Every structure is written in structure tokens, then in C-alpha cells.
Amino acid sequence: MSNQSNFIAAALILAVALHAGVVGAEGTGLPAAVRAPERLSETGLYRDISNGTIAPRNLSFEPQYPLWTDGADKARWIRLPDGATIDVRNTDGWVFPVGTKLWKEFAFGGKKVETRMLWRARADQWVFASYVWNDAQDEAYLAPEVGIRNHAEIGGGARYSIPSQAECRSCHESGGTPVLGFNALQLSDERDLLAPHQKPLKATSLTISRLERFGLLYPRRPDLVENPPRIEARSPRERAVLGYLSANCGSCHNSRGPLAGLGLFLQHEIGLSSMGVDPALATSVDVAGQFVVPGTSRDGSRRVAPGAPQASALVYRMSSRRPSSQMPPLGTGVVDAKAVELIRAWIAEDLGAK
Amino acid sequence: MRNRIALFSIFVVMAAFSLFGEARNQKERVERGKYLVSTMGCNDCHTPLTMGANGPEPDMSRMLTGHPESLVMPPPPSLPEGPWSTVVAATNTAWAGPWGVSFTANLTPDPETGLGNWTEKQFIDTMRTGRHLGIGRPILPPMPYFMIGAAHDDEIKAIFAYLKSLPPVKNKVPQPIEPVAAK
């Protein structure tokens, strides 16, 4: 065959392949997605699950602004691969090394109900898994992908549901980074003492200064130790409100995810807080939303109506557990009364006074 | 030199072919979506009915625009105990039942009141999860999201492509009303 026909043949094959969408098509030649193990004991969280001993290399942490999950008592751990560090060049978007695992355990009345796991199994895949505890409390099994509705009684007539994979992803993949409680603000050494449901740090809990001391951050960030991240606000109460909204609502209500078009930005970014009005305040205080609080006029209803909690959509929707109006829309069946009280007081007193 | 020219012209021809193919695919997709929307019955609920000479007929001048903003519904009548559970507006666009009152959505691509700002992914996620945009509140009856969600990705994408190709119509559908009995 002549050189020329070789060329033409090659060009034709390439062009036909391009045309047919074979070259660069999605999903070709990629290994199948990694699956979570069937049992919690196989994930490496426990050294001995039968007596509840956590493997010593898993480090515990307590985010200062916890997510409300119907009053569950929570414990959390992280495991980094040996010698690996967290890339913290972007203060608001930490990047975890491949192999990182994070766990969160949920208990009601001293009984373990569920343990959730986030695992960066590959550079391009985070595995989400939920394990459901047995009655003997010596093993937990992988929950079905669709979750388990009304799984357990938790007192007061309420029942606890295990979220579906799609629900995990709604909260964990609607912002910049899938890890929500292990970041600069949540692990700051200067804790917000008014934060609802915050648990005191244990001697072993990871904070930024410990991460820095253990050399787990890349690059080193002595600045985050000297100036611990905190939300700048006009009052301590406002600080706690902004922190609560960031953790409990900001995973969906932010400027990067699928809800960006709604224009309600409750996620706090340390990098932005030094510049002018906090986005959470700018997009809520005295701003009319799409949702109109029942019983108020379209003109009277506000996302946050200064001085008027009863005309504030935020309060209305946080106080609801009816499916068509509750906020958050999933992952909870019981109102967070303490947080509603905090936000009411902020709207009535802090914002009403001016 | 002649080699390169031959090679180059083949590329140009194939690239043009490819682009043309894209446009043709898009057109076929919209056509397919139109077929699916009309046979899957979206108009039944999303196009208001009016009373015509032959009984109730869809008002195609308001095709797929959902419950008319101008039609403010009075509170639904309460039904006696028994197997009758649902009341429907004459337009077929407002439905009162144990879930409260739901109003059918504006499916035209108006950015403020319709699907204009929706992405294809949000549309698919909505039909698959039964939640608004895939992450919000559960979608109320009688919207048959589970039947639509049982279709193949390609078909749901075709439906979306067709809806996006409609002329945008501004019609703000009310938010659902919650059942009175619920707390």
C-alpha cells in the first residue's frame, strides 16, 4: 500500500470513529465503579466491632456547627492513607487524598442505629454508604440504595429513616466539595459557644492546630492556627445563626450547586467573609423569595423579615415537617426547636431593633 | 503536499458531516420528545381544559402552561367519609386530595415561571427521585413522575429537549397548599 492510501485510510477510520462518537465516548474502557463492603466491620472503622473498639489510627473530630438529625447523638472519624496529607491550598475547598475514609455514627438513647461512610475510593469516585446496626450491636450491614423508610422508633412517636444514596448525594454533592464537616471553619480552634447542639471537644478530637501539628495539612497553614477561622458577625447570636445555616442549609443553598438559580446563598466561605456583607445576609434579610409564607401577602413575605419571624420563610420552613414545605427537605423528620428559637430571637430582637 | 490536502479535505468534509449530524440528531430528538409528550399524556394535566362544543377540550393556545395564574381557586369542598377522596378543577390543573392542593406546573421554558432555568440533569433527577429538582420537596400527586422516571435516559432527554423548544409563556403557577389537618 502506498503512503498516500495509508494516510487516507487512517484519516477515514479516525473520521468515522469521531463521527460515530466512539473516540472519547463516555464510559469506554473505564473500570467499573468501586462498591462499598457489605459489613461495617470490613471498612476499617473498628479494631473489634464486637466490643466497640475503634481502630486507633482513625482520628475523631467534632464539627463546631453540627447537622441536626432529629436529635441523634453523633460520633465522627477520619482515616487518611499512611503518609498522605490534605491539600488545603484552597481554604474553602480542601482536597482529600485518594483512600481517605470518613465515618459518622448515629445513636439514639445509647443505641447505635446507623453508621455512614464517605470513601474516596478513586480520584474520580466518592463511595457513599450507610450501615444499619443489628440488635446485638456487634455488626452493621450495608443499607439498600433506596434507604429504609421509618426504620427505627426514636421516641415521641417519631421514626427515623435511613437516607437513600440519592439523598446522600443531594446534600453532599450540591456544593463545591463532598466533605461537609471536616473543613477550616468546622475544625477551627476558636469554637462558637452559641452553636446549637455543639458537643465539647474531647482531648483526642482533631482541630486545625492538631492537624497542623501532626503535619497532615499541605501546605502548612500556621495562619489558620494564629487566626482561627470564625464567622464575623454583628452579634454573637448572629454568628451562631450564620454558622447553623451554613452547615444545615448551605450544602444545597449555595452559589455553585444545582440550586444556584434560587439565589439564596447560606454557605459560609472564609475567603469571602472579609469582603462586605455576608452573602447569607445579602440574599435573605428583607429579600422576597419565591416561596410566600401562608397567611402573609406576597409583599409582606420575606425570606427573613426583620422584626417579624412570622413573616419569614426561613422560620416557617424550618418549623415545618410537612413534606411540601419542610426545610431541609430530607434527612430529618423532627423540627430542630432549639435552632428555630435561636433564629426567631435573632430576627425579632437583633434585626427588629434597628 | 498532495497527501496533506487530501487528508485535510477529508477532515473538513467529515467535520461538516458531523456538525450536520448533530443538528439532525437534535431535530430528531425534539421530534421524538414531541411524540412522547403527546402520547404519555402530559397535556391531560398540564394544558388547561375548556368547555367546547364537544365537551371539555385542551386549550391548545395555553399548551403545557400549567394551572392558569388568573384562575384563583376557592378552598376545596370537604368530602364526606368514603371512597371519594379527590376533587379536580374544571381545567384539570388543580387537584385537591389528602396531600393538600397541587397545581400542575408550567412546562414551557419561561425562565421565571417555567422550566427555563432547569438543566437536563435536574429534569432527569426530578423524574427519577420524585423530588423537585432531584433534591427538594417530594412531588405531589397526581404527577406520575415514577412512570416518566421509568423511561430510558434518552427518552427523558428527548421530552426535555421538546419542552425546551416550545415558546416560553409566562404563567406563575401557585405553590401547593398543605392539608389543613396536618400540623
Coordinates of C-alpha atoms in Angstrom, one line a residue:
Chain A
M1 CA 0.0 0.0 0.0
S2 CA 1.3 3.4 -0.8
N3 CA 2.0 6.1 1.7
Q4 CA -0.9 8.1 0.4
S5 CA -3.6 5.4 0.8
N6 CA -2.3 4.7 4.3
F7 CA -2.9 8.3 5.2
I8 CA -6.3 8.3 3.7
A9 CA -7.3 5.0 5.3
A10 CA -6.1 6.3 8.7
A11 CA -7.9 9.6 8.3
L12 CA -11.1 7.8 7.2
I13 CA -11.0 5.5 10.2
L14 CA -10.5 8.4 12.6
A15 CA -13.2 10.5 11.0
V16 CA -15.7 7.7 11.0
A17 CA -14.8 6.9 14.6
L18 CA -15.2 10.6 15.6
H19 CA -18.5 10.7 13.7
A20 CA -19.8 7.6 15.4
G21 CA -18.8 9.1 18.8
V22 CA -16.5 6.1 19.5
V23 CA -13.4 8.2 20.3
G24 CA -13.8 9.9 23.6
A25 CA -17.2 8.3 24.3
E26 CA -18.1 8.2 27.9
G27 CA -17.7 5.0 29.9
T28 CA -15.5 3.2 27.4
G29 CA -12.6 1.3 29.0
L30 CA -13.1 2.7 32.5
P31 CA -13.0 0.2 35.4
A32 CA -16.4 -0.4 37.0
A33 CA -17.3 1.8 40.0
V34 CA -15.9 0.6 43.3
R35 CA -18.6 -0.8 45.7
A36 CA -18.8 -0.4 49.4
P37 CA -18.2 -3.6 51.5
E38 CA -21.3 -5.4 52.8
R39 CA -20.4 -5.1 56.5
L40 CA -19.2 -2.2 58.6
S41 CA -16.5 -4.4 60.2
E42 CA -14.9 -4.7 56.7
T43 CA -14.4 -0.9 56.4
G44 CA -11.6 -0.5 58.9
L45 CA -13.5 1.7 61.4
Y46 CA -13.4 -0.7 64.3
R47 CA -10.5 -2.7 65.6
D48 CA -13.0 -5.0 67.3
I49 CA -16.6 -4.3 66.4
S50 CA -18.0 -6.9 68.9
N51 CA -16.8 -4.8 71.8
G52 CA -17.0 -1.4 70.0
T53 CA -13.2 -0.6 70.0
I54 CA -12.4 1.9 67.3
A55 CA -9.1 1.2 65.3
P56 CA -6.5 3.6 66.8
R57 CA -5.4 5.1 63.5
N58 CA -8.9 6.6 62.9
L59 CA -8.9 10.1 64.4
S60 CA -12.1 11.6 65.8
F61 CA -13.5 15.1 65.1
E62 CA -16.4 17.3 66.1
P63 CA -17.6 19.9 63.7
Q64 CA -18.5 23.1 65.6
Y65 CA -21.7 23.5 63.6
P66 CA -23.3 20.0 63.5
L67 CA -26.1 19.0 61.2
W68 CA -29.4 18.4 63.0
T69 CA -30.6 14.8 62.5
D70 CA -33.6 14.5 64.8
G71 CA -31.5 14.6 68.0
A72 CA -29.2 11.8 67.1
D73 CA -26.1 11.5 69.1
K74 CA -23.2 11.5 66.6
A75 CA -19.6 10.5 66.5
R76 CA -17.2 11.0 63.6
W77 CA -13.8 9.7 62.5
I78 CA -11.4 10.2 59.6
R79 CA -8.7 7.9 58.2
L80 CA -6.0 9.3 55.9
P81 CA -3.8 6.9 53.9
D82 CA -0.3 6.5 55.5
G83 CA 1.9 9.5 55.0
A84 CA -0.8 11.3 53.0
T85 CA -1.8 15.0 53.6
I86 CA -4.9 17.0 52.9
D87 CA -4.4 19.7 50.2
V88 CA -5.5 22.9 51.8
R89 CA -4.3 25.4 49.2
N90 CA -7.9 26.5 48.8
T91 CA -9.1 27.3 52.3
D92 CA -12.7 26.7 51.3
G93 CA -12.2 23.6 49.2
W94 CA -9.9 21.0 50.9
V95 CA -8.9 18.2 48.7
F96 CA -8.6 14.8 50.3
P97 CA -6.1 12.1 49.2
V98 CA -7.4 9.0 47.4
G99 CA -8.1 6.4 50.0
T100 CA -9.5 8.8 52.6
K101 CA -12.4 7.5 54.6
L102 CA -14.8 9.4 56.9
W103 CA -17.4 7.9 59.1
K104 CA -20.3 9.3 61.1
E105 CA -22.2 7.1 63.6
F106 CA -25.8 7.9 64.8
A107 CA -27.2 6.7 68.1
F108 CA -30.5 7.3 69.9
G109 CA -30.8 6.6 73.6
G110 CA -27.3 5.0 73.7
K111 CA -28.2 2.5 70.9
K112 CA -26.3 2.7 67.6
V113 CA -28.7 2.9 64.7
E114 CA -26.7 3.8 61.6
T115 CA -23.1 4.5 60.6
R116 CA -22.4 6.4 57.4
M117 CA -19.2 6.3 55.4
L118 CA -17.7 8.6 52.7
W119 CA -14.7 7.0 51.0
R120 CA -12.6 8.5 48.2
A121 CA -12.1 5.1 46.5
R122 CA -10.6 6.6 43.3
A123 CA -9.6 10.0 42.1
D124 CA -12.9 10.2 40.3
Q125 CA -15.2 8.4 42.8
W126 CA -16.5 9.0 46.3
V127 CA -18.4 6.0 47.6
F128 CA -21.4 6.8 49.8
A129 CA -22.5 4.0 52.2
S130 CA -24.9 3.6 55.1
Y131 CA -24.6 0.7 57.5
V132 CA -27.5 -0.3 59.7
W133 CA -26.8 -1.8 63.2
N134 CA -28.2 -5.1 64.4
D135 CA -29.9 -5.5 67.7
A136 CA -26.9 -7.2 69.2
Q137 CA -24.9 -4.1 68.4
D138 CA -22.0 -6.2 67.1
E139 CA -22.3 -5.6 63.3
A140 CA -23.9 -3.2 60.9
Y141 CA -24.9 -4.1 57.3
L142 CA -24.9 -2.1 54.1
A143 CA -28.3 -0.4 53.6
P144 CA -30.1 -0.8 50.2
E145 CA -29.5 2.0 47.7
V146 CA -33.0 3.3 48.3
G147 CA -32.6 3.6 52.0
I148 CA -35.0 2.4 54.6
R149 CA -38.1 4.5 55.4
N150 CA -39.3 4.7 59.0
H151 CA -36.5 2.3 60.1
A152 CA -36.5 2.9 63.9
E153 CA -38.6 4.4 66.7
I154 CA -36.8 7.4 68.2
G155 CA -39.3 8.5 70.8
G156 CA -42.1 11.0 70.8
G157 CA -43.9 9.0 68.1
A158 CA -41.2 9.9 65.5
R159 CA -39.5 7.3 63.3
Y160 CA -36.0 7.6 61.9
S161 CA -35.3 6.9 58.2
I162 CA -32.1 5.8 56.6
P163 CA -31.4 8.1 53.7
S164 CA -31.1 6.8 50.1
Q165 CA -28.0 7.2 48.1
A166 CA -29.7 9.9 46.1
E167 CA -30.4 11.8 49.3
C168 CA -26.8 11.5 50.5
R169 CA -25.7 13.0 47.2
S170 CA -28.3 15.8 47.3
C171 CA -26.6 17.2 50.4
H172 CA -23.0 16.1 49.7
E173 CA -22.7 16.8 46.0
S174 CA -24.6 20.0 45.6
G175 CA -21.7 22.3 46.6
G176 CA -18.0 22.5 45.9
T177 CA -16.7 19.6 47.9
P178 CA -18.4 16.4 49.1
V179 CA -16.9 16.6 52.6
L180 CA -19.1 18.9 54.7
G181 CA -18.0 18.7 58.3
F182 CA -14.2 18.4 58.0
N183 CA -13.1 21.9 56.9
A184 CA -11.4 25.0 58.1
L185 CA -14.5 26.6 59.7
Q186 CA -15.8 23.4 61.2
L187 CA -12.5 22.5 62.8
S188 CA -11.4 25.9 63.9
D189 CA -9.8 26.1 67.3
E190 CA -12.0 29.1 68.2
R191 CA -15.3 27.4 68.7
D192 CA -18.6 29.2 68.6
L193 CA -20.1 28.6 72.0
L194 CA -23.7 29.5 71.0
A195 CA -23.8 26.9 68.2
P196 CA -26.8 24.7 68.7
H197 CA -26.1 21.1 69.6
Q198 CA -22.3 21.5 69.6
K199 CA -20.5 18.8 71.6
P200 CA -17.5 19.7 73.6
L201 CA -14.1 18.7 72.2
K202 CA -12.5 15.5 73.5
A203 CA -8.8 15.5 74.3
T204 CA -8.3 13.5 71.1
S205 CA -10.6 15.5 68.8
L206 CA -8.9 16.9 65.7
T207 CA -8.8 20.6 65.3
I208 CA -6.8 22.7 62.9
S209 CA -3.9 23.2 65.4
R210 CA -3.7 19.4 65.8
L211 CA -3.8 18.8 62.1
E212 CA -1.1 21.3 61.7
R213 CA 1.0 19.8 64.5
F214 CA 0.6 16.3 63.0
G215 CA 1.8 17.6 59.7
L216 CA -1.4 16.5 57.9
L217 CA -2.0 19.7 56.0
Y218 CA -0.3 20.6 52.8
P219 CA 1.0 23.2 52.5
R220 CA 1.5 24.1 56.2
R221 CA -1.0 26.6 57.4
P222 CA 0.2 28.3 60.5
D223 CA -2.0 31.3 59.6
L224 CA -5.1 29.2 60.3
V225 CA -3.7 28.4 63.8
E226 CA -2.8 32.0 64.6
N227 CA -6.0 33.4 63.2
P228 CA -8.5 30.7 63.7
P229 CA -11.3 30.9 61.1
R230 CA -14.5 32.4 62.5
I231 CA -17.7 34.0 61.2
E232 CA -17.5 37.7 61.5
A233 CA -21.0 39.0 62.6
R234 CA -22.6 41.9 64.3
S235 CA -23.5 39.9 67.4
P236 CA -22.6 36.5 68.9
R237 CA -26.2 35.4 68.2
E238 CA -25.9 36.3 64.5
R239 CA -22.6 34.4 64.3
A240 CA -24.3 31.3 65.6
V241 CA -27.2 31.8 63.2
L242 CA -24.9 32.1 60.2
G243 CA -22.9 29.0 61.3
Y244 CA -26.0 27.0 61.7
L245 CA -27.4 28.0 58.3
S246 CA -24.1 27.3 56.6
A247 CA -23.9 23.7 57.9
N248 CA -27.5 22.8 57.8
C249 CA -28.7 24.6 54.7
G250 CA -25.5 25.7 52.8
S251 CA -24.8 22.3 51.3
C252 CA -27.8 22.9 49.0
H253 CA -28.3 26.7 49.2
N254 CA -25.0 27.9 47.7
S255 CA -23.8 29.6 44.6
R256 CA -22.1 26.6 42.9
G257 CA -24.7 23.8 43.0
P258 CA -27.9 23.0 41.3
L259 CA -29.8 25.5 43.4
A260 CA -27.6 28.5 42.5
G261 CA -30.5 29.8 40.4
L262 CA -32.6 30.3 43.5
G263 CA -30.1 33.0 44.7
L264 CA -30.2 32.0 48.4
F265 CA -26.6 31.6 49.5
L266 CA -26.3 30.3 53.0
Q267 CA -22.9 28.5 52.7
H268 CA -20.2 30.4 54.6
E269 CA -16.9 30.9 52.8
I270 CA -14.0 32.1 54.8
G271 CA -12.4 33.6 51.8
L272 CA -15.5 35.8 51.2
S273 CA -16.2 36.9 54.7
S274 CA -13.7 39.7 54.8
M275 CA -15.4 41.4 51.9
G276 CA -18.5 43.4 52.7
V277 CA -21.9 42.0 53.6
D278 CA -22.1 38.3 54.2
P279 CA -23.8 36.6 51.2
A280 CA -26.2 34.8 53.6
L281 CA -27.5 38.2 54.9
A282 CA -27.4 39.8 51.5
T283 CA -29.6 37.1 50.0
S284 CA -32.1 36.7 52.8
V285 CA -32.6 39.7 55.0
D286 CA -35.6 41.7 53.6
V287 CA -35.4 39.8 50.4
A288 CA -38.7 38.5 48.9
G289 CA -38.3 34.8 47.9
Q290 CA -40.4 32.7 45.5
F291 CA -42.0 31.0 48.5
V292 CA -44.7 33.1 50.1
V293 CA -45.4 32.4 53.8
P294 CA -49.0 31.3 54.1
G295 CA -51.1 33.9 55.7
T296 CA -49.0 36.8 54.6
S297 CA -49.3 38.9 51.5
R298 CA -46.8 38.5 48.6
D299 CA -45.5 41.9 49.6
G300 CA -45.2 41.1 53.2
S301 CA -43.5 37.7 52.9
R302 CA -39.7 37.8 53.1
R303 CA -37.0 35.1 53.4
V304 CA -36.1 36.9 56.6
A305 CA -38.4 39.7 57.6
P306 CA -36.6 41.9 60.1
G307 CA -38.5 42.1 63.4
A308 CA -41.2 39.6 62.1
P309 CA -40.4 35.9 62.4
Q310 CA -44.0 35.0 61.5
A311 CA -43.5 36.6 58.0
S312 CA -40.1 34.9 57.5
A313 CA -40.0 32.0 55.1
L314 CA -36.8 30.7 56.8
V315 CA -38.6 30.3 60.1
Y316 CA -41.8 28.9 58.5
R317 CA -40.0 26.3 56.6
M318 CA -37.6 25.2 59.4
S319 CA -40.6 24.9 61.7
S320 CA -42.5 22.6 59.2
R321 CA -42.2 18.9 58.8
R322 CA -44.9 18.6 56.2
P323 CA -43.3 17.2 53.1
S324 CA -44.3 20.1 50.9
S325 CA -42.7 22.8 52.9
Q326 CA -40.2 21.4 55.4
M327 CA -36.5 22.5 55.3
P328 CA -34.2 20.7 55.0
P329 CA -36.5 18.7 52.6
L330 CA -34.8 15.4 53.5
G331 CA -32.8 13.7 56.2
T332 CA -35.0 14.9 59.1
G333 CA -38.5 14.3 60.5
V334 CA -38.4 16.3 63.7
V335 CA -38.1 20.1 64.0
D336 CA -34.9 21.5 65.5
A337 CA -36.7 23.5 68.1
K338 CA -33.5 24.9 69.6
A339 CA -32.4 26.3 66.2
V340 CA -35.8 27.7 65.4
E341 CA -35.8 29.5 68.7
L342 CA -32.3 30.9 68.0
I343 CA -33.3 32.2 64.6
R344 CA -36.6 33.6 65.8
A345 CA -34.8 35.6 68.5
W346 CA -32.3 36.8 66.0
I347 CA -35.0 38.0 63.6
A348 CA -37.2 39.5 66.4
E349 CA -34.5 41.1 68.6
D350 CA -31.3 41.6 66.6
L351 CA -32.9 42.6 63.3
G352 CA -36.0 44.1 64.8
A353 CA -34.1 46.6 66.9
K354 CA -32.8 48.8 64.1
Chain B
M1 CA 1.8 18.1 -0.1
R2 CA -1.0 16.5 -2.0
N3 CA -1.3 13.9 0.8
R4 CA -1.9 16.7 3.3
I5 CA -4.5 18.4 1.1
A6 CA -6.4 15.1 0.6
L7 CA -6.2 14.4 4.4
F8 CA -7.3 17.9 5.2
S9 CA -10.3 17.9 2.8
I10 CA -11.5 14.6 4.2
F11 CA -11.4 16.1 7.7
V12 CA -13.3 19.1 6.6
V13 CA -16.0 17.0 4.9
M14 CA -16.3 14.7 7.9
A15 CA -16.4 17.6 10.4
A16 CA -19.2 19.3 8.4
F17 CA -21.0 16.0 8.2
S18 CA -20.6 15.6 12.0
L19 CA -22.0 19.0 12.7
F20 CA -24.8 18.5 10.3
G21 CA -25.4 15.2 12.1
E22 CA -25.5 16.9 15.4
A23 CA -28.2 19.3 14.2
R24 CA -30.1 16.5 12.7
N25 CA -29.9 14.5 15.9
Q26 CA -31.2 17.5 17.9
K27 CA -34.1 17.8 15.5
E28 CA -34.9 14.1 15.7
R29 CA -34.6 14.3 19.5
V30 CA -37.2 17.2 19.6
E31 CA -39.5 15.3 17.3
R32 CA -39.2 12.2 19.4
G33 CA -39.9 14.3 22.5
K34 CA -43.0 15.8 20.9
Y35 CA -44.3 12.3 20.2
L36 CA -43.6 11.1 23.8
V37 CA -45.2 14.2 25.4
S38 CA -48.3 13.8 23.3
T39 CA -48.6 10.0 23.8
M40 CA -47.6 10.0 27.5
G41 CA -50.5 12.3 28.3
C42 CA -48.7 15.4 29.7
N43 CA -51.3 17.6 28.1
D44 CA -54.0 15.9 30.1
C45 CA -53.0 17.7 33.2
H46 CA -50.6 20.4 32.1
T47 CA -52.8 22.0 29.4
P48 CA -55.9 23.6 30.9
L49 CA -59.3 22.2 29.7
T50 CA -62.0 24.5 28.4
M51 CA -65.6 23.6 27.7
G52 CA -66.1 23.3 24.0
A53 CA -68.9 22.2 21.7
N54 CA -67.9 18.6 22.2
G55 CA -67.3 18.8 25.9
P56 CA -64.0 19.6 27.7
E57 CA -61.1 20.1 25.3
P58 CA -57.5 21.1 25.9
D59 CA -57.0 24.8 25.3
M60 CA -54.0 24.4 22.9
S61 CA -53.4 28.2 23.0
R62 CA -52.2 27.6 26.5
M63 CA -50.5 24.3 25.7
L64 CA -48.4 22.9 28.6
T65 CA -48.5 26.2 30.5
G66 CA -50.0 24.5 33.7
H67 CA -52.6 25.9 36.1
P68 CA -53.6 29.4 34.9
E69 CA -52.3 32.1 37.2
S70 CA -55.6 34.0 36.7
L71 CA -57.7 31.2 37.9
V72 CA -57.6 31.6 41.7
M73 CA -59.2 28.6 43.3
P74 CA -61.5 28.8 46.3
P75 CA -60.8 26.4 49.1
P76 CA -61.7 22.8 48.1
P77 CA -65.0 21.4 49.3
S78 CA -64.7 18.9 52.1
L79 CA -65.8 15.4 51.2
P80 CA -67.8 13.0 53.4
E81 CA -66.1 9.8 54.7
G82 CA -65.9 7.2 52.0
P83 CA -64.1 6.2 48.9
W84 CA -64.3 9.6 47.1
S85 CA -61.1 11.3 48.0
T86 CA -60.1 13.8 45.3
V87 CA -61.6 16.9 43.7
V88 CA -60.4 18.3 40.4
A89 CA -60.8 21.8 38.9
A90 CA -62.7 22.0 35.6
T91 CA -59.4 22.8 34.0
N92 CA -57.8 19.5 35.2
T93 CA -54.9 21.7 36.5
A94 CA -55.7 21.9 40.2
W95 CA -56.1 18.8 42.4
A96 CA -57.3 18.6 46.0
G97 CA -56.8 15.4 48.0
P98 CA -55.3 14.1 51.2
W99 CA -52.0 15.7 50.1
G100 CA -53.5 19.2 50.1
V101 CA -53.9 21.1 46.8
S102 CA -51.4 20.6 43.9
F103 CA -51.3 22.7 40.8
T104 CA -49.8 21.5 37.5
A105 CA -46.5 23.1 36.5
N106 CA -45.8 25.4 33.6
L107 CA -43.7 23.2 31.3
T108 CA -42.7 25.9 28.8
P109 CA -39.2 27.3 29.0
D110 CA -40.0 30.6 30.7
P111 CA -37.1 31.3 33.0
E112 CA -39.1 32.6 35.9
T113 CA -42.3 30.6 35.9
G114 CA -41.4 27.6 33.8
L115 CA -38.6 25.2 33.1
G116 CA -36.3 27.9 31.5
N117 CA -33.6 27.6 34.2
W118 CA -33.8 23.8 34.6
T119 CA -30.9 21.7 33.3
E120 CA -31.3 18.4 31.6
K121 CA -29.8 16.7 34.7
Q122 CA -32.3 18.4 37.0
F123 CA -35.1 17.2 34.9
I124 CA -33.9 13.6 34.8
D125 CA -33.2 13.7 38.6
T126 CA -36.7 15.0 39.3
M127 CA -38.3 12.2 37.4
R128 CA -36.0 9.5 38.9
T129 CA -36.2 10.7 42.6
G130 CA -39.7 12.2 42.7
R131 CA -38.2 15.3 44.3
H132 CA -38.3 18.9 43.0
L133 CA -35.0 19.3 41.0
G134 CA -33.9 16.0 42.4
I135 CA -33.1 17.4 45.8
G136 CA -36.2 19.4 47.0
R137 CA -39.6 18.6 48.3
P138 CA -41.4 15.4 47.3
I139 CA -43.6 15.9 44.1
L140 CA -47.3 15.6 44.9
P141 CA -50.0 13.5 43.3
P142 CA -51.2 13.0 40.7
M143 CA -47.9 13.8 38.9
P144 CA -46.8 10.4 37.6
Y145 CA -43.1 11.1 37.9
F146 CA -42.4 7.4 38.6
M147 CA -43.9 6.4 35.2
I148 CA -41.8 9.0 33.4
G149 CA -38.8 8.1 35.5
A150 CA -39.1 4.5 34.3
A151 CA -38.3 5.6 30.8
H152 CA -34.7 5.4 29.4
D153 CA -32.4 8.4 29.8
D154 CA -32.6 9.1 26.0
E155 CA -36.4 9.3 26.2
I156 CA -36.4 11.6 29.2
K157 CA -33.8 13.8 27.5
A158 CA -36.0 13.9 24.3
I159 CA -39.0 15.0 26.4
F160 CA -36.9 17.8 27.9
A161 CA -35.5 18.8 24.6
Y162 CA -39.0 19.2 23.2
L163 CA -40.3 21.1 26.2
K164 CA -37.2 23.5 25.9
S165 CA -38.1 24.0 22.2
L166 CA -41.6 25.4 23.0
P167 CA -42.2 29.2 23.0
P168 CA -41.8 30.4 26.6
V169 CA -45.0 31.5 28.2
K170 CA -45.1 33.5 31.5
N171 CA -47.6 31.9 33.8
K172 CA -46.9 31.7 37.5
V173 CA -48.5 28.6 39.0
P174 CA -49.3 28.9 42.7
Q175 CA -47.3 26.9 45.2
P176 CA -49.1 23.8 46.6
I177 CA -51.4 24.3 49.6
E178 CA -50.9 22.0 52.5
P179 CA -53.6 19.9 54.0
V180 CA -55.5 21.7 56.8
A181 CA -55.4 18.8 59.2
A182 CA -51.6 18.5 59.2
K183 CA -49.7 20.3 61.9

